[in-house]
Tab-separated table of C-alpha atoms and ligand atoms in Angstrom:
chain	number	residue	atom	x	y	z
A	1447	UNK	CA	149.321	-76.940	250.478
A	1448	UNK	CA	152.085	-75.551	248.222
A	1449	UNK	CA	155.355	-74.252	249.626
A	1450	UNK	CA	154.545	-70.686	248.474
A	1451	UNK	CA	151.168	-70.624	250.141
A	1452	UNK	CA	152.775	-71.911	253.479
A	1453	UNK	CA	155.290	-69.092	253.044
A	1454	UNK	CA	152.586	-66.484	252.670
A	1455	UNK	CA	150.916	-67.671	255.867
A	1456	UNK	CA	154.080	-67.912	257.827
A	1457	UNK	CA	155.805	-64.601	257.037
A	1458	UNK	CA	155.126	-61.495	259.166
A	1459	UNK	CA	153.099	-58.938	257.213
A	1460	UNK	CA	151.854	-55.394	257.333
A	1461	UNK	CA	148.461	-54.114	256.125
A	1462	UNK	CA	148.201	-50.459	255.054
A	1463	UNK	CA	144.654	-50.218	253.570
A	1464	UNK	CA	141.891	-51.415	255.801
A	1465	UNK	CA	138.620	-49.613	256.636
A	1466	UNK	CA	137.630	-50.648	260.136
A	1467	UNK	CA	134.067	-50.271	259.278
A	1468	UNK	CA	134.602	-52.652	256.351
A	1469	UNK	CA	135.792	-55.348	258.750
A	1470	UNK	CA	132.273	-55.581	260.308
A	1471	UNK	CA	131.415	-59.301	259.851
A	1472	UNK	CA	127.682	-60.150	259.376
A	1473	UNK	CA	127.652	-62.043	262.769
A	1474	UNK	CA	128.898	-59.005	264.615
A	1475	UNK	CA	126.466	-56.807	262.760
A	1476	UNK	CA	123.669	-58.881	264.016
A	1477	UNK	CA	125.041	-58.952	267.628
A	1478	UNK	CA	125.474	-55.187	267.588
A	1479	UNK	CA	122.085	-54.582	266.078
A	1480	UNK	CA	120.538	-56.687	268.828
A	1481	UNK	CA	122.571	-55.048	271.613
A	1482	UNK	CA	121.701	-51.538	270.433
A	1483	UNK	CA	118.075	-52.342	269.410
A	1484	UNK	CA	118.705	-51.277	265.796
A	1485	UNK	CA	116.695	-52.569	262.923
A	1486	UNK	CA	118.703	-53.896	259.926
A	1487	UNK	CA	117.078	-54.783	256.599
A	1488	UNK	CA	118.266	-58.418	256.853
A	1489	UNK	CA	116.740	-61.463	258.457
A	1490	UNK	CA	119.811	-63.626	258.689
A	1491	UNK	CA	123.553	-63.806	258.163
A	1492	UNK	CA	122.861	-65.638	254.840
A	1493	UNK	CA	120.580	-62.844	253.688
A	1494	UNK	CA	123.362	-60.346	254.362
A	1495	UNK	CA	125.893	-62.417	252.364
A	1496	UNK	CA	123.472	-62.559	249.404
A	1497	UNK	CA	123.134	-58.679	249.529
A	1498	UNK	CA	126.945	-58.418	249.133
A	1499	UNK	CA	126.789	-58.610	245.306
A	1500	UNK	CA	128.031	-55.298	244.126
A	1501	UNK	CA	128.200	-53.858	240.607
A	1502	UNK	CA	130.318	-50.786	241.406
A	1503	UNK	CA	131.825	-48.754	244.277
A	1504	UNK	CA	128.530	-46.858	244.992
A	1505	UNK	CA	126.433	-50.033	245.239
A	1506	UNK	CA	128.970	-51.319	247.883
A	1507	UNK	CA	129.145	-47.966	249.845
A	1508	UNK	CA	125.331	-47.876	250.153
A	1509	UNK	CA	125.390	-51.120	252.057
A	1510	UNK	CA	128.650	-50.319	253.925
A	1511	UNK	CA	127.135	-47.092	255.398
A	1512	UNK	CA	123.952	-49.024	256.203
A	1513	UNK	CA	125.948	-51.653	258.102
A	1514	UNK	CA	127.914	-49.018	260.068
A	1515	UNK	CA	124.664	-47.835	261.674
A	1516	UNK	CA	124.778	-50.671	264.198
A	1517	UNK	CA	127.992	-49.083	265.761
A	1518	UNK	CA	126.806	-46.851	268.599
A	1519	UNK	CA	128.897	-47.121	271.842
A	1520	UNK	CA	132.706	-46.953	272.478
A	1521	UNK	CA	132.483	-50.634	273.288
A	1522	UNK	CA	131.093	-51.338	269.819
A	1523	UNK	CA	134.059	-49.659	268.177
A	1524	UNK	CA	136.405	-51.495	270.532
A	1525	UNK	CA	134.756	-54.879	269.661
A	1526	UNK	CA	134.882	-54.115	265.889
A	1527	UNK	CA	138.525	-53.210	266.042
A	1528	UNK	CA	139.494	-56.088	268.357
A	1529	UNK	CA	137.784	-58.586	265.996
A	1530	UNK	CA	139.870	-57.251	263.097
A	1531	UNK	CA	143.086	-57.402	265.094
A	1532	UNK	CA	142.324	-61.023	266.100
A	1533	UNK	CA	141.883	-61.863	262.401
A	1534	UNK	CA	145.243	-60.110	261.791
A	1535	UNK	CA	146.895	-62.261	264.394
A	1536	UNK	CA	145.584	-65.411	262.571
A	1537	UNK	CA	147.145	-64.124	259.299
A	1538	UNK	CA	150.471	-63.227	260.943
A	1539	UNK	CA	149.936	-59.539	260.342
A	1540	UNK	CA	152.213	-57.773	262.773
A	1541	UNK	CA	151.483	-54.104	261.750
A	1542	UNK	CA	148.303	-52.490	260.655
A	1543	UNK	CA	147.355	-48.984	259.476
A	1544	UNK	CA	143.669	-48.651	260.034
A	1545	UNK	CA	141.309	-46.167	258.318
A	1546	UNK	CA	138.131	-44.933	260.063
A	1547	UNK	CA	135.351	-42.689	258.625
A	1548	UNK	CA	134.359	-40.361	261.477
A	1549	UNK	CA	131.683	-38.563	259.444
A	1550	UNK	CA	129.697	-41.716	258.881
A	1551	UNK	CA	129.273	-41.748	262.677
A	1552	UNK	CA	129.180	-38.097	263.677
A	1553	UNK	CA	126.474	-37.535	261.001
A	1554	UNK	CA	124.308	-39.984	263.031
A	1555	UNK	CA	124.952	-38.146	266.223
A	1556	UNK	CA	127.733	-40.430	267.537
A	1557	UNK	CA	130.487	-38.569	269.306
A	1558	UNK	CA	133.874	-38.376	267.548
A	1559	UNK	CA	135.670	-38.951	270.893
A	1560	UNK	CA	133.803	-42.178	271.470
A	1561	UNK	CA	134.763	-43.578	268.060
A	1562	UNK	CA	138.444	-42.835	268.279
A	1563	UNK	CA	138.662	-44.018	271.921
A	1564	UNK	CA	137.040	-47.335	271.208
A	1565	UNK	CA	139.354	-48.042	268.222
A	1566	UNK	CA	142.380	-46.756	270.140
A	1567	UNK	CA	141.657	-48.922	273.238
A	1568	UNK	CA	141.626	-52.007	271.027
A	1569	UNK	CA	144.961	-51.220	269.371
A	1570	UNK	CA	146.586	-50.679	272.756
A	1571	UNK	CA	145.350	-54.092	273.924
A	1572	UNK	CA	146.585	-55.738	270.661
A	1573	UNK	CA	149.998	-54.186	271.111
A	1574	UNK	CA	150.198	-55.668	274.635
A	1575	UNK	CA	148.491	-59.007	274.146
A	1576	UNK	CA	149.043	-59.829	270.439
A	1577	UNK	CA	152.257	-58.074	269.679
A	1578	UNK	CA	150.595	-56.123	266.814
A	1579	UNK	CA	151.463	-52.538	266.256
A	1580	UNK	CA	148.983	-50.118	264.616
A	1581	UNK	CA	148.468	-46.578	263.386
A	1582	UNK	CA	145.093	-44.863	262.809
A	1583	UNK	CA	144.313	-42.747	259.687
A	1584	UNK	CA	141.150	-40.637	259.660
A	1585	UNK	CA	139.467	-40.448	256.286
A	1586	UNK	CA	137.285	-37.552	254.993
A	1587	UNK	CA	134.233	-38.687	253.024
A	1588	UNK	CA	134.705	-37.052	249.629
A	1589	UNK	CA	130.923	-36.999	248.801
A	1590	UNK	CA	130.533	-34.534	251.694
A	1591	UNK	CA	131.561	-30.877	251.564
A	1592	UNK	CA	134.715	-29.148	252.566
A	1593	UNK	CA	133.070	-27.554	255.563
A	1594	UNK	CA	132.223	-30.945	257.002
A	1595	UNK	CA	135.869	-32.071	256.425
A	1596	UNK	CA	137.149	-29.002	258.247
A	1597	UNK	CA	134.812	-29.619	261.130
A	1598	UNK	CA	136.057	-33.240	261.421
A	1599	UNK	CA	139.676	-32.118	261.213
A	1600	UNK	CA	138.927	-29.780	264.126
A	1601	UNK	CA	137.513	-32.672	266.216
A	1602	UNK	CA	140.688	-34.629	265.512
A	1603	UNK	CA	143.032	-31.993	266.889
A	1604	UNK	CA	142.684	-33.239	270.515
A	1605	UNK	CA	143.533	-36.756	269.417
A	1606	UNK	CA	146.753	-36.023	267.544
A	1607	UNK	CA	148.464	-38.607	269.828
A	1608	UNK	CA	146.231	-41.287	268.363
A	1609	UNK	CA	145.790	-40.348	264.674
A	1610	UNK	CA	148.877	-40.325	262.454
A	1611	UNK	CA	147.372	-39.169	259.176
A	1612	UNK	CA	144.327	-38.144	257.107
A	1613	UNK	CA	142.897	-39.823	254.085
A	1614	UNK	CA	140.171	-39.441	251.533
A	1615	UNK	CA	137.598	-42.086	250.673
A	1616	UNK	CA	133.986	-42.863	249.559
A	1617	UNK	CA	132.489	-42.228	246.126
A	1618	UNK	CA	135.227	-41.267	243.773
A	1619	UNK	CA	133.971	-40.226	240.380
A	1620	UNK	CA	132.788	-36.586	240.431
A	1621	UNK	CA	134.566	-35.850	243.707
A	1622	UNK	CA	138.196	-34.973	242.752
A	1623	UNK	CA	140.961	-34.541	245.379
A	1624	UNK	CA	141.178	-30.835	244.405
A	1625	UNK	CA	138.007	-30.326	246.409
A	1626	UNK	CA	139.996	-31.016	249.613
A	1627	UNK	CA	143.202	-29.147	248.899
A	1628	UNK	CA	142.669	-26.517	251.637
A	1629	UNK	CA	141.584	-29.069	254.279
A	1630	UNK	CA	144.589	-31.247	253.532
A	1631	UNK	CA	146.853	-28.248	253.765
A	1632	UNK	CA	145.542	-27.402	257.213
A	1633	UNK	CA	145.909	-31.143	258.207
A	1634	UNK	CA	149.583	-30.977	257.036
A	1635	UNK	CA	150.143	-27.761	259.101
A	1636	UNK	CA	148.771	-29.543	262.102
A	1637	UNK	CA	151.315	-32.349	261.554
A	1638	UNK	CA	149.217	-35.111	259.959
A	1639	UNK	CA	150.609	-37.227	257.106
A	1640	UNK	CA	148.390	-37.544	254.052
A	1641	UNK	CA	147.135	-40.424	251.889
A	1642	UNK	CA	144.179	-40.577	249.480
A	1643	UNK	CA	142.020	-43.054	247.519
A	1644	UNK	CA	142.595	-42.227	243.855
A	1645	UNK	CA	142.536	-44.121	240.588
A	1646	UNK	CA	140.203	-46.871	241.913
A	1647	UNK	CA	137.168	-46.083	239.773
A	1648	UNK	CA	138.260	-42.473	239.088
A	1649	UNK	CA	140.631	-41.406	236.356
A	1650	UNK	CA	144.473	-41.179	236.543
A	1651	UNK	CA	144.080	-37.348	236.665
A	1652	UNK	CA	142.845	-37.871	240.304
A	1653	UNK	CA	146.140	-39.561	241.173
A	1654	UNK	CA	148.004	-36.503	239.829
A	1655	UNK	CA	145.828	-34.278	241.946
A	1656	UNK	CA	146.391	-36.426	245.107
A	1657	UNK	CA	150.172	-36.121	244.540
A	1658	UNK	CA	150.337	-32.447	243.472
A	1659	UNK	CA	147.629	-30.896	245.617
A	1660	UNK	CA	147.200	-33.203	248.623
A	1661	UNK	CA	150.933	-34.142	248.794
A	1662	UNK	CA	150.135	-37.708	249.692
A	1663	UNK	CA	152.743	-40.212	250.944
A	1664	UNK	CA	150.793	-43.098	249.429
A	1665	UNK	CA	148.045	-43.682	246.871
A	1666	UNK	CA	145.238	-45.886	247.983
A	1667	UNK	CA	144.360	-48.242	245.092
A	1668	UNK	CA	145.923	-46.249	242.184
A	1669	UNK	CA	145.414	-49.211	239.766
A	1670	UNK	CA	144.376	-46.836	236.928
A	1671	UNK	CA	147.820	-45.167	236.925
A	1672	UNK	CA	148.768	-47.550	234.027
A	1673	UNK	CA	146.586	-45.434	231.699
A	1674	UNK	CA	149.254	-42.599	231.971
A	1675	UNK	CA	152.893	-43.517	231.270
A	1676	UNK	CA	154.133	-40.117	232.591
A	1677	UNK	CA	152.285	-40.785	235.818
A	1678	UNK	CA	153.846	-44.279	236.108
A	1679	UNK	CA	157.186	-42.622	235.714
A	1680	UNK	CA	156.459	-40.068	238.419
A	1681	UNK	CA	155.189	-42.777	240.874
A	1682	UNK	CA	158.284	-44.836	240.172
A	1683	UNK	CA	160.795	-41.885	240.383
A	1684	UNK	CA	159.307	-40.630	243.649
A	1685	UNK	CA	158.751	-44.144	245.017
A	1686	UNK	CA	155.206	-43.436	245.854
A	1687	UNK	CA	153.549	-46.596	247.228
A	1688	UNK	CA	150.177	-47.948	245.903
A	1689	UNK	CA	147.989	-49.768	248.447
A	1690	UNK	CA	146.305	-52.110	246.055
A	1691	UNK	CA	143.297	-54.214	247.144
A	1692	UNK	CA	142.791	-56.991	244.622
A	1693	UNK	CA	139.706	-58.803	245.953
A	1694	UNK	CA	138.019	-55.455	246.468
A	1695	UNK	CA	138.775	-54.565	242.860
A	1696	UNK	CA	137.119	-57.710	241.540
A	1697	UNK	CA	134.024	-57.360	243.884
A	1698	UNK	CA	133.607	-53.748	242.739
A	1699	UNK	CA	134.127	-54.752	239.084
A	1700	UNK	CA	137.215	-52.622	238.442
A	1701	UNK	CA	138.549	-55.913	236.952
A	1702	UNK	CA	136.258	-58.717	235.780
A	1703	UNK	CA	138.366	-61.552	237.215
A	1704	UNK	CA	141.365	-61.776	239.473
A	1705	UNK	CA	143.480	-63.172	236.606
A	1706	UNK	CA	142.700	-59.793	234.768
A	1707	UNK	CA	144.105	-57.729	237.677
A	1708	UNK	CA	147.154	-55.480	236.901
A	1709	UNK	CA	148.955	-56.248	240.158
A	1710	UNK	CA	151.806	-58.111	238.524
A	1711	UNK	CA	152.103	-55.399	235.787
A	1712	UNK	CA	152.384	-52.681	238.520
A	1713	UNK	CA	155.068	-54.771	240.223
A	1714	UNK	CA	156.960	-55.393	236.981
A	1715	UNK	CA	156.919	-51.597	236.166
A	1716	UNK	CA	158.929	-51.062	239.400
A	1717	UNK	CA	156.144	-49.439	241.299
A	1718	UNK	CA	156.061	-49.831	245.104
A	1719	UNK	CA	153.108	-52.138	245.130
A	1720	UNK	CA	151.448	-53.518	248.233
A	1721	UNK	CA	148.489	-55.983	248.767
A	1722	UNK	CA	145.673	-55.125	251.215
A	1723	UNK	CA	142.078	-56.209	252.024
A	1724	UNK	CA	140.232	-52.885	252.050
A	1725	UNK	CA	136.898	-54.084	253.480
A	1726	UNK	CA	137.477	-57.796	254.199
A	1727	UNK	CA	134.048	-58.559	255.630
A	1728	UNK	CA	132.423	-57.461	252.450
A	1729	UNK	CA	135.015	-58.565	249.806
A	1730	UNK	CA	135.599	-62.190	250.661
A	1731	UNK	CA	138.859	-62.217	252.545
A	1732	UNK	CA	141.582	-60.862	254.790
A	1733	UNK	CA	145.188	-60.210	253.844
A	1734	UNK	CA	146.362	-63.808	253.487
A	1735	UNK	CA	143.352	-64.677	251.325
A	1736	UNK	CA	144.184	-61.691	249.123
A	1737	UNK	CA	147.804	-62.685	248.774
A	1738	UNK	CA	147.017	-66.432	248.196
A	1739	UNK	CA	144.338	-65.844	245.585
A	1740	UNK	CA	146.571	-63.374	243.779
A	1741	UNK	CA	149.501	-65.768	243.814
A	1742	UNK	CA	147.267	-68.475	242.225
A	1743	UNK	CA	145.471	-66.287	239.717
A	1744	UNK	CA	148.568	-64.317	238.546
A	1745	UNK	CA	151.197	-66.961	239.048
A	1746	UNK	CA	153.185	-64.749	241.385
A	1747	UNK	CA	156.643	-66.071	242.122
A	1748	UNK	CA	158.234	-66.293	245.535
A	1749	UNK	CA	160.242	-63.266	244.573
A	1750	UNK	CA	157.008	-61.305	243.748
A	1751	UNK	CA	155.445	-62.286	247.117
A	1752	UNK	CA	158.604	-61.268	248.998
A	1753	UNK	CA	158.633	-57.929	247.291
A	1754	UNK	CA	154.997	-57.260	248.054
A	1755	UNK	CA	155.415	-58.059	251.661
A	1756	UNK	CA	158.668	-56.063	252.041
A	1757	UNK	CA	157.008	-53.103	250.155
A	1758	UNK	CA	154.258	-52.980	252.820
A	1759	UNK	CA	156.816	-52.484	255.648
A	1760	UNK	CA	158.744	-50.027	253.532
A	1761	UNK	CA	155.617	-47.973	252.777
A	1762	UNK	CA	154.357	-48.065	256.344
A	1763	UNK	CA	154.445	-45.192	258.700
A	1764	UNK	CA	156.627	-47.174	261.157
A	1765	UNK	CA	160.016	-45.668	262.229
A	1766	UNK	CA	162.929	-46.492	260.013
A	1767	UNK	CA	164.407	-48.611	262.790
A	1768	UNK	CA	161.241	-50.773	262.996
A	1769	UNK	CA	161.031	-51.093	259.226
A	1770	UNK	CA	164.625	-52.247	259.041
A	1771	UNK	CA	164.002	-54.830	261.801
A	1772	UNK	CA	160.943	-56.419	260.076
A	1773	UNK	CA	162.606	-56.321	256.596
A	1774	UNK	CA	165.643	-58.075	258.056
A	1775	UNK	CA	163.444	-60.716	259.509
A	1776	UNK	CA	161.708	-61.362	256.182
A	1777	UNK	CA	165.060	-61.537	254.352
A	1778	UNK	CA	165.979	-64.333	256.740
A	1779	UNK	CA	162.688	-66.233	256.225
A	1780	UNK	CA	162.365	-65.899	252.444
B	1434	ADE	N1	135.363	-46.779	251.758
B	1434	ADE	C1	135.444	-48.081	252.144
B	1434	ADE	N2	136.014	-48.766	251.168
B	1434	ADE	C2	136.225	-47.888	250.184
B	1434	ADE	C3	136.696	-48.089	248.831
B	1434	ADE	N3	137.165	-49.204	248.332
B	1434	ADE	N4	136.766	-47.014	248.070
B	1434	ADE	C4	136.368	-45.811	248.521
B	1434	ADE	N5	135.894	-45.598	249.672
B	1434	ADE	C5	135.791	-46.679	250.561
B	1435	ZN	ZN1	139.720	-48.291	250.544
């Protein structure tokens, strides 16, 4: 194993773009389907893996929402989150910021409180037993209407102690951030931080809207920003981080091959670029796999890897003190 790959594995890392429902491994999907007596349209783990051949974001989301239907009880959400945190431990991930999609559960009659309590219980246990810190970000599904988002925000108000921010995900094209300006304003009044998926499949105009209208602290994906030089300048001037998900982008055909990915270009343009796994159970790997495959495909230097890892801590919602502590440790190791 090369020195740089050993280094990637060894260094403490943060992950800022991870959908907990997207960490549902086929084996756990089967186990939960059995436990909850839910029929899934797959006969075996191998059949599931064959179905994970996507041609765009929507073809993935259709299977992702289908998979999430096996999640019923608080224990299921605990088990799902705990499994992800154990994987994080293996990868030396010491801080995670986890997205969840409450509407994909409440629309099936699952109680909001049960979802958040299951996820939260697992992150408390991980803090104690694995030394991993976490934040939770609640995403609105952009293919649903504003009224549904307002209702979801209302349900989150009694869980402000557990949820640090709100985000926006699901089908992008045709569902601009502007549709959610009012609900994001209300969320900010209530004290939530904001992030949004933008410029994944959708145009760079959606990144502008996320910045101007939703006042986001980070852009999730944002890889299409390079189509607009003024936008690149704005992202750089305001030091707005991008949570890039390279293996996801290849699986969803944003880029044909990993060697065509613009990650290195984003870094070289001085943007606060981070690497993340998005939906690791569906896209072929967790954080270390993303970093290692990118290093190999894009010839990333030790300096690039160090920058990516430091950027993730810098861009996190940790306190300034904690960020400083981790960055000092990385500076000692790399
Ligand atoms: N939900 C889960 N993964 C997503 C992605 N990559 N883009 C938009 N919505 C998502
Ligand atoms: Zn995502």
